PDB file of C-alpha atoms in Angstrom:
ATOM      1  CA  ASP A   1      -3.920 -15.712  42.874  1.00 64.00           C
ATOM      2  CA  THR A   2      -2.572 -13.890  39.720  1.00 67.00           C
ATOM      3  CA  ALA A   3       0.925 -12.889  40.254  1.00 92.00           C
ATOM      4  CA  VAL A   4       0.858  -9.475  38.447  1.00 97.00           C
ATOM      5  CA  SER A   5      -2.498  -8.033  37.614  1.00 96.00           C
ATOM      6  CA  GLN A   6      -3.236  -5.059  35.312  1.00 96.00           C
ATOM      7  CA  THR A   7      -6.625  -3.471  34.648  1.00 97.00           C
ATOM      8  CA  PRO A   8      -8.243  -2.791  32.406  1.00 97.00           C
ATOM      9  CA  LYS A   9      -7.446  -5.488  29.941  1.00 97.00           C
ATOM     10  CA  TYR A  10      -8.682  -3.234  26.910  1.00 97.00           C
ATOM     11  CA  LEU A  11      -9.164   0.337  26.794  1.00 97.00           C
ATOM     12  CA  VAL A  12     -10.617   2.230  23.891  1.00 97.00           C
ATOM     13  CA  THR A  13     -10.790   6.033  24.119  1.00 97.00           C
ATOM     14  CA  GLN A  14     -10.822   9.187  22.051  1.00 97.00           C
ATOM     15  CA  MET A  15      -7.867  11.334  21.405  1.00 97.00           C
ATOM     16  CA  GLY A  16      -7.354  14.029  24.086  1.00 97.00           C
ATOM     17  CA  ASN A  17      -8.798  12.032  26.810  1.00 97.00           C
ATOM     18  CA  ASP A  18      -7.020  11.193  30.044  1.00 97.00           C
ATOM     19  CA  LYS A  19      -6.767   7.482  31.230  1.00 97.00           C
ATOM     20  CA  SER A  20      -5.162   5.329  33.927  1.00 97.00           C
ATOM     21  CA  ILE A  21      -4.021   1.798  33.871  1.00 98.00           C
ATOM     22  CA  LYS A  22      -3.572  -0.042  37.278  1.00 97.00           C
ATOM     23  CA  CYS A  23      -1.038  -2.714  38.214  1.00 97.00           C
ATOM     24  CA  GLU A  24      -0.675  -4.759  41.378  1.00 97.00           C
ATOM     25  CA  GLN A  25       1.831  -7.670  42.255  1.00 97.00           C
ATOM     26  CA  ASN A  26       1.535 -10.027  45.098  1.00 95.00           C
ATOM     27  CA  LEU A  27       4.932 -11.631  44.609  1.00 93.00           C
ATOM     28  CA  GLY A  28       6.680  -9.446  47.166  1.00 92.00           C
ATOM     29  CA  HIS A  29       8.964  -8.132  44.430  1.00 92.00           C
ATOM     30  CA  ASP A  30      10.630  -4.821  45.162  1.00 90.00           C
ATOM     31  CA  THR A  31      10.831  -3.480  41.642  1.00 91.00           C
ATOM     32  CA  MET A  32       8.014  -2.827  39.183  1.00 94.00           C
ATOM     33  CA  TYR A  33       8.071  -1.643  35.462  1.00 93.00           C
ATOM     34  CA  TRP A  34       5.974  -0.351  32.702  1.00 95.00           C
ATOM     35  CA  TYR A  35       6.786  -1.512  29.307  1.00 95.00           C
ATOM     36  CA  LYS A  36       5.185  -0.498  26.013  1.00 95.00           C
ATOM     37  CA  GLN A  37       4.872  -3.032  23.147  1.00 96.00           C
ATOM     38  CA  ASP A  38       4.133  -1.486  19.654  1.00 92.00           C
ATOM     39  CA  SER A  39       2.555  -3.115  16.650  1.00 89.00           C
ATOM     40  CA  LYS A  40       6.039  -4.523  15.617  1.00 87.00           C
ATOM     41  CA  LYS A  41       6.239  -6.379  19.082  1.00 88.00           C
ATOM     42  CA  PHE A  42       9.132  -4.239  20.152  1.00 91.00           C
ATOM     43  CA  LEU A  43       9.234  -4.066  23.960  1.00 92.00           C
ATOM     44  CA  LYS A  44      10.416  -0.698  25.373  1.00 90.00           C
ATOM     45  CA  ILE A  45      10.822   0.239  28.929  1.00 89.00           C
ATOM     46  CA  MET A  46       9.082   3.341  30.072  1.00 91.00           C
ATOM     47  CA  PHE A  47       9.490   3.455  33.925  1.00 90.00           C
ATOM     48  CA  SER A  48      10.952   1.371  36.782  1.00 90.00           C
ATOM     49  CA  TYR A  49      10.276   1.854  40.337  1.00 89.00           C
ATOM     50  CA  ASN A  50      12.119   0.193  43.166  1.00 86.00           C
ATOM     51  CA  ASN A  51      10.490   0.352  46.507  1.00 81.00           C
ATOM     52  CA  LYS A  52       8.345   3.333  45.426  1.00 79.00           C
ATOM     53  CA  GLU A  53      11.364   5.179  44.157  1.00 82.00           C
ATOM     54  CA  LEU A  54      11.510   6.021  40.330  1.00 83.00           C
ATOM     55  CA  ILE A  55      14.803   4.529  39.198  1.00 78.00           C
ATOM     56  CA  ILE A  56      14.365   4.478  35.336  1.00 75.00           C
ATOM     57  CA  ASN A  57      12.498   7.162  33.436  1.00 74.00           C
ATOM     58  CA  GLU A  58      12.981   6.530  29.808  1.00 75.00           C
ATOM     59  CA  THR A  59      12.445   9.236  27.170  1.00 77.00           C
ATOM     60  CA  VAL A  60       8.672   9.144  27.423  1.00 87.00           C
ATOM     61  CA  PRO A  61       6.478  12.235  26.928  1.00 90.00           C
ATOM     62  CA  ASN A  62       5.565  13.947  30.151  1.00 90.00           C
ATOM     63  CA  ARG A  63       1.944  13.147  29.418  1.00 95.00           C
ATOM     64  CA  PHE A  64       2.754   9.684  30.941  1.00 95.00           C
ATOM     65  CA  SER A  65       3.073   9.757  34.696  1.00 93.00           C
ATOM     66  CA  PRO A  66       3.595   6.822  36.915  1.00 93.00           C
ATOM     67  CA  LYS A  67       2.525   6.538  40.439  1.00 93.00           C
ATOM     68  CA  SER A  68       3.667   3.864  43.004  1.00 93.00           C
ATOM     69  CA  PRO A  69       1.719   4.269  46.105  1.00 91.00           C
ATOM     70  CA  ASP A  70       3.487   1.316  47.715  1.00 91.00           C
ATOM     71  CA  LYS A  71       5.925  -1.296  46.429  1.00 90.00           C
ATOM     72  CA  ALA A  72       2.918  -3.670  45.362  1.00 95.00           C
ATOM     73  CA  HIS A  73       1.409  -1.054  43.122  1.00 96.00           C
ATOM     74  CA  LEU A  74       2.498   0.822  40.005  1.00 96.00           C
ATOM     75  CA  ASN A  75      -0.175   2.855  38.059  1.00 96.00           C
ATOM     76  CA  LEU A  76       0.244   4.654  34.779  1.00 97.00           C
ATOM     77  CA  HIS A  77      -1.631   7.827  34.047  1.00 97.00           C
ATOM     78  CA  ILE A  78      -1.833   9.112  30.565  1.00 96.00           C
ATOM     79  CA  ASN A  79      -2.914  12.744  29.811  1.00 96.00           C
ATOM     80  CA  SER A  80      -4.165  14.106  26.327  1.00 97.00           C
ATOM     81  CA  LEU A  81      -3.993  10.579  24.685  1.00 97.00           C
ATOM     82  CA  GLU A  82      -2.752  10.736  21.040  1.00 97.00           C
ATOM     83  CA  LEU A  83      -3.168   8.243  18.180  1.00 96.00           C
ATOM     84  CA  GLY A  84       0.437   7.143  18.620  1.00 94.00           C
ATOM     85  CA  ASP A  85      -0.105   6.088  22.193  1.00 96.00           C
ATOM     86  CA  SER A  86      -2.056   2.993  20.891  1.00 97.00           C
ATOM     87  CA  ALA A  87      -0.189  -0.049  22.062  1.00 97.00           C
ATOM     88  CA  VAL A  88      -0.072  -2.796  24.630  1.00 98.00           C
ATOM     89  CA  TYR A  89       1.206  -1.618  27.930  1.00 98.00           C
ATOM     90  CA  PHE A  90       2.703  -4.370  30.068  1.00 97.00           C
ATOM     91  CA  CYS A  91       3.375  -4.108  33.827  1.00 97.00           C
ATOM     92  CA  ALA A  92       6.058  -6.272  35.350  1.00 96.00           C
ATOM     93  CA  SER A  93       7.924  -6.992  38.543  1.00 95.00           C
ATOM     94  CA  SER A  94      11.135  -8.416  39.614  1.00 91.00           C
ATOM     95  CA  GLN A  95      13.192  -9.034  42.621  1.00 88.00           C
ATOM     96  CA  GLU A  96      16.460  -7.148  42.394  1.00 76.00           C
ATOM     97  CA  GLY A  97      19.757  -8.428  43.657  1.00 73.00           C
ATOM     98  CA  PRO A  98      21.108 -12.096  43.859  1.00 69.00           C
ATOM     99  CA  ARG A  99      17.568 -13.399  43.746  1.00 68.00           C
ATOM    100  CA  PHE A 100      16.935 -11.492  40.513  1.00 74.00           C
ATOM    101  CA  TYR A 101      15.355 -14.256  38.094  1.00 77.00           C
ATOM    102  CA  GLY A 102      13.575 -12.562  35.251  1.00 86.00           C
ATOM    103  CA  TYR A 103      10.577 -10.394  34.962  1.00 92.00           C
ATOM    104  CA  THR A 104       7.027 -11.534  35.682  1.00 95.00           C
ATOM    105  CA  PHE A 105       4.740  -9.771  33.408  1.00 97.00           C
ATOM    106  CA  GLY A 106       1.079  -8.818  33.718  1.00 97.00           C
ATOM    107  CA  SER A 107      -1.381  -9.837  30.979  1.00 96.00           C
ATOM    108  CA  GLY A 108      -1.128  -6.389  29.377  1.00 97.00           C
ATOM    109  CA  THR A 109      -3.429  -3.683  28.644  1.00 98.00           C
ATOM    110  CA  ARG A 110      -4.352  -3.126  24.936  1.00 97.00           C
ATOM    111  CA  LEU A 111      -4.928   0.780  24.599  1.00 97.00           C
ATOM    112  CA  THR A 112      -6.493   1.905  21.327  1.00 97.00           C
ATOM    113  CA  VAL A 113      -6.776   5.578  20.721  1.00 97.00           C
ATOM    114  CA  VAL A 114      -9.402   6.659  18.170  1.00 97.00           C
TER     115      VAL A 114
ATOM    116  CA  GLY B   1      22.889   3.469  22.142  1.00 62.00           C
ATOM    117  CA  GLN B   2      22.865   0.058  23.587  1.00 63.00           C
ATOM    118  CA  GLN B   3      20.980  -2.349  21.407  1.00 81.00           C
ATOM    119  CA  VAL B   4      20.020  -6.099  21.415  1.00 90.00           C
ATOM    120  CA  MET B   5      19.181  -7.393  18.133  1.00 93.00           C
ATOM    121  CA  GLN B   6      17.682 -10.726  17.313  1.00 96.00           C
ATOM    122  CA  ILE B   7      17.713 -12.609  13.960  1.00 96.00           C
ATOM    123  CA  PRO B   8      15.653 -13.740  12.175  1.00 97.00           C
ATOM    124  CA  GLN B   9      12.766 -11.303  12.610  1.00 95.00           C
ATOM    125  CA  TYR B  10      10.382 -13.740  11.494  1.00 96.00           C
ATOM    126  CA  GLN B  11      10.674 -17.619  10.766  1.00 97.00           C
ATOM    127  CA  HIS B  12       8.252 -20.023   9.397  1.00 97.00           C
ATOM    128  CA  VAL B  13       9.002 -23.807   9.886  1.00 97.00           C
ATOM    129  CA  GLN B  14       7.294 -27.068   9.208  1.00 97.00           C
ATOM    130  CA  GLU B  15       6.427 -29.008  12.294  1.00 97.00           C
ATOM    131  CA  GLY B  16       9.115 -31.264  13.125  1.00 97.00           C
ATOM    132  CA  GLU B  17      11.956 -28.995  11.724  1.00 98.00           C
ATOM    133  CA  ASP B  18      14.491 -27.237  14.043  1.00 98.00           C
ATOM    134  CA  PHE B  19      14.495 -23.667  14.674  1.00 97.00           C
ATOM    135  CA  THR B  20      17.228 -21.246  15.995  1.00 98.00           C
ATOM    136  CA  THR B  21      17.124 -17.518  16.924  1.00 98.00           C
ATOM    137  CA  TYR B  22      20.151 -15.500  17.584  1.00 98.00           C
ATOM    138  CA  CYS B  23      20.515 -12.597  19.926  1.00 97.00           C
ATOM    139  CA  ASN B  24      23.478 -10.052  19.563  1.00 96.00           C
ATOM    140  CA  SER B  25      24.259  -7.223  21.876  1.00 92.00           C
ATOM    141  CA  SER B  26      26.336  -4.169  21.052  1.00 88.00           C
ATOM    142  CA  THR B  27      27.684  -4.218  24.755  1.00 88.00           C
ATOM    143  CA  THR B  28      28.702  -6.950  27.094  1.00 90.00           C
ATOM    144  CA  LEU B  29      25.969  -8.427  29.179  1.00 91.00           C
ATOM    145  CA  SER B  30      26.280  -9.601  32.558  1.00 89.00           C
ATOM    146  CA  ASN B  31      23.397 -12.248  32.111  1.00 90.00           C
ATOM    147  CA  ILE B  32      20.837 -12.955  29.518  1.00 93.00           C
ATOM    148  CA  GLN B  33      17.284 -14.203  29.869  1.00 94.00           C
ATOM    149  CA  TRP B  34      14.892 -15.627  27.384  1.00 97.00           C
ATOM    150  CA  TYR B  35      11.188 -15.063  27.214  1.00 97.00           C
ATOM    151  CA  LYS B  36       8.390 -16.612  25.141  1.00 98.00           C
ATOM    152  CA  GLN B  37       5.278 -14.686  24.128  1.00 98.00           C
ATOM    153  CA  ARG B  38       2.321 -16.519  22.730  1.00 97.00           C
ATOM    154  CA  PRO B  39       0.126 -14.636  20.248  1.00 95.00           C
ATOM    155  CA  GLY B  40      -2.162 -12.354  22.287  1.00 94.00           C
ATOM    156  CA  GLY B  41      -0.355 -13.295  25.555  1.00 96.00           C
ATOM    157  CA  HIS B  42       2.351 -11.745  27.781  1.00 97.00           C
ATOM    158  CA  PRO B  43       6.151 -12.615  27.779  1.00 97.00           C
ATOM    159  CA  VAL B  44       6.977 -15.457  30.014  1.00 96.00           C
ATOM    160  CA  PHE B  45      10.292 -16.140  31.491  1.00 95.00           C
ATOM    161  CA  LEU B  46      12.037 -19.250  30.212  1.00 96.00           C
ATOM    162  CA  ILE B  47      15.472 -19.165  31.540  1.00 95.00           C
ATOM    163  CA  GLN B  48      18.530 -17.190  32.565  1.00 93.00           C
ATOM    164  CA  LEU B  49      22.162 -17.654  31.543  1.00 94.00           C
ATOM    165  CA  VAL B  50      24.863 -16.084  33.526  1.00 92.00           C
ATOM    166  CA  LYS B  51      28.337 -17.660  32.814  1.00 95.00           C
ATOM    167  CA  SER B  52      30.433 -17.098  29.686  1.00 96.00           C
ATOM    168  CA  GLY B  53      29.876 -20.092  27.367  1.00 97.00           C
ATOM    169  CA  GLU B  54      27.039 -21.484  29.403  1.00 97.00           C
ATOM    170  CA  VAL B  55      24.735 -23.987  27.855  1.00 98.00           C
ATOM    171  CA  LYS B  56      21.296 -25.017  29.331  1.00 97.00           C
ATOM    172  CA  LYS B  57      18.610 -27.313  28.203  1.00 97.00           C
ATOM    173  CA  GLN B  58      14.880 -27.473  28.763  1.00 96.00           C
ATOM    174  CA  LYS B  59      13.352 -30.497  27.045  1.00 97.00           C
ATOM    175  CA  ARG B  60      13.775 -29.557  23.310  1.00 98.00           C
ATOM    176  CA  LEU B  61      14.997 -26.092  24.038  1.00 98.00           C
ATOM    177  CA  THR B  62      18.833 -25.541  24.103  1.00 98.00           C
ATOM    178  CA  PHE B  63      19.930 -21.989  25.351  1.00 98.00           C
ATOM    179  CA  GLN B  64      23.535 -20.822  24.940  1.00 98.00           C
ATOM    180  CA  PHE B  65      25.460 -17.677  25.975  1.00 97.00           C
ATOM    181  CA  GLY B  66      28.480 -16.796  24.052  1.00 97.00           C
ATOM    182  CA  GLU B  67      32.070 -16.762  25.302  1.00 96.00           C
ATOM    183  CA  ALA B  68      32.452 -12.984  25.116  1.00 95.00           C
ATOM    184  CA  LYS B  69      28.830 -12.562  26.714  1.00 94.00           C
ATOM    185  CA  LYS B  70      27.615 -10.400  23.914  1.00 94.00           C
ATOM    186  CA  ASN B  71      25.566 -13.071  22.147  1.00 96.00           C
ATOM    187  CA  SER B  72      23.094 -15.893  22.744  1.00 98.00           C
ATOM    188  CA  SER B  73      21.028 -18.395  20.989  1.00 98.00           C
ATOM    189  CA  LEU B  74      17.912 -20.397  21.516  1.00 98.00           C
ATOM    190  CA  HIS B  75      17.621 -23.716  19.526  1.00 98.00           C
ATOM    191  CA  ILE B  76      14.306 -25.751  19.395  1.00 98.00           C
ATOM    192  CA  THR B  77      14.544 -29.315  18.221  1.00 98.00           C
ATOM    193  CA  ALA B  78      11.647 -30.732  16.199  1.00 98.00           C
ATOM    194  CA  THR B  79       9.261 -27.857  16.565  1.00 98.00           C
ATOM    195  CA  GLN B  80       5.736 -28.426  17.709  1.00 97.00           C
ATOM    196  CA  THR B  81       2.689 -26.089  17.027  1.00 97.00           C
ATOM    197  CA  THR B  82       2.802 -25.168  20.630  1.00 97.00           C
ATOM    198  CA  ASP B  83       6.162 -23.357  20.006  1.00 98.00           C
ATOM    199  CA  VAL B  84       4.398 -20.616  18.028  1.00 98.00           C
ATOM    200  CA  GLY B  85       5.071 -17.298  19.497  1.00 97.00           C
ATOM    201  CA  THR B  86       7.636 -14.527  19.865  1.00 97.00           C
ATOM    202  CA  TYR B  87      10.914 -15.317  21.502  1.00 98.00           C
ATOM    203  CA  PHE B  88      12.615 -12.477  23.233  1.00 97.00           C
ATOM    204  CA  CYS B  89      16.189 -12.345  24.735  1.00 96.00           C
ATOM    205  CA  ALA B  90      16.704  -9.680  27.351  1.00 94.00           C
ATOM    206  CA  GLY B  91      20.057  -8.638  28.671  1.00 89.00           C
ATOM    207  CA  THR B  92      21.250  -7.035  31.776  1.00 81.00           C
ATOM    208  CA  THR B  93      24.081  -4.542  30.851  1.00 76.00           C
ATOM    209  CA  THR B  94      27.288  -4.013  32.763  1.00 70.00           C
ATOM    210  CA  SER B  95      27.211  -0.382  32.161  1.00 64.00           C
ATOM    211  CA  GLY B  96      25.090   2.406  30.751  1.00 56.00           C
ATOM    212  CA  THR B  97      21.658   3.795  31.892  1.00 55.00           C
ATOM    213  CA  TYR B  98      19.775   0.779  30.971  1.00 52.00           C
ATOM    214  CA  LYS B  99      19.862  -2.169  33.332  1.00 66.00           C
ATOM    215  CA  TYR B 100      17.889  -4.531  31.326  1.00 78.00           C
ATOM    216  CA  ILE B 101      17.200  -4.410  27.453  1.00 87.00           C
ATOM    217  CA  PHE B 102      14.899  -6.632  25.489  1.00 92.00           C
ATOM    218  CA  GLY B 103      15.932  -7.826  22.182  1.00 94.00           C
ATOM    219  CA  THR B 104      13.850  -7.208  18.935  1.00 94.00           C
ATOM    220  CA  GLY B 105      12.249 -10.573  19.154  1.00 96.00           C
ATOM    221  CA  THR B 106      11.797 -13.428  16.702  1.00 97.00           C
ATOM    222  CA  ARG B 107       8.375 -14.496  15.606  1.00 97.00           C
ATOM    223  CA  LEU B 108       8.093 -18.171  15.057  1.00 98.00           C
ATOM    224  CA  LYS B 109       5.334 -19.830  13.141  1.00 97.00           C
ATOM    225  CA  VAL B 110       5.069 -23.541  13.023  1.00 97.00           C
ATOM    226  CA  LEU B 111       3.018 -25.075  10.061  1.00 95.00           C
ATOM    227  CA  ALA B 112       1.370 -28.423  10.745  1.00 90.00           C
TER     228      ALA B 112
END
């Protein structure tokens, strides 16, 4: 009954590989997000989707491509991984409008590029 | 660009001492939220403040939104070891390309 679930929890991969992270929410929220948290704990938004439509596309290398097949899922595909991509990636969801009351985060995916 | 800074960046306190983290935005915020992230965990929503000058309490935690809606504070009375973690504020801006910006965070360590 997890509200926002991400897989995998840990991902160790070599430079140059392509990898995907999946996210699903069962809260009925209409907006989903990807955040990157670096080693200094800074949380930076990468993408935001509202009802499958991309609404925020932060300055992120185009090696990162989000995909939202429906409003309950938002996946993140990363091509040609680099050392600097190592971080914790959090998926989150929220309900926009008057019922907005904070983000619900997934448990995160710790990506290590070696 | 729009920024939300928090001070201090780190704070170590003795168990039982009080703790305050301050959140300052370069632009006016329509509302502000606070989150707590335990070590190794994910951010968890604590509270939302909307009105200018608003003060809300949750047990030992007191949250305040500034009159100008550009700053906020979180005060913890008599800290406990369970308060350890990173506290983030996050603001919804009234203009600009970002709808929601997270603060830089304050890492709290409580020494028993």
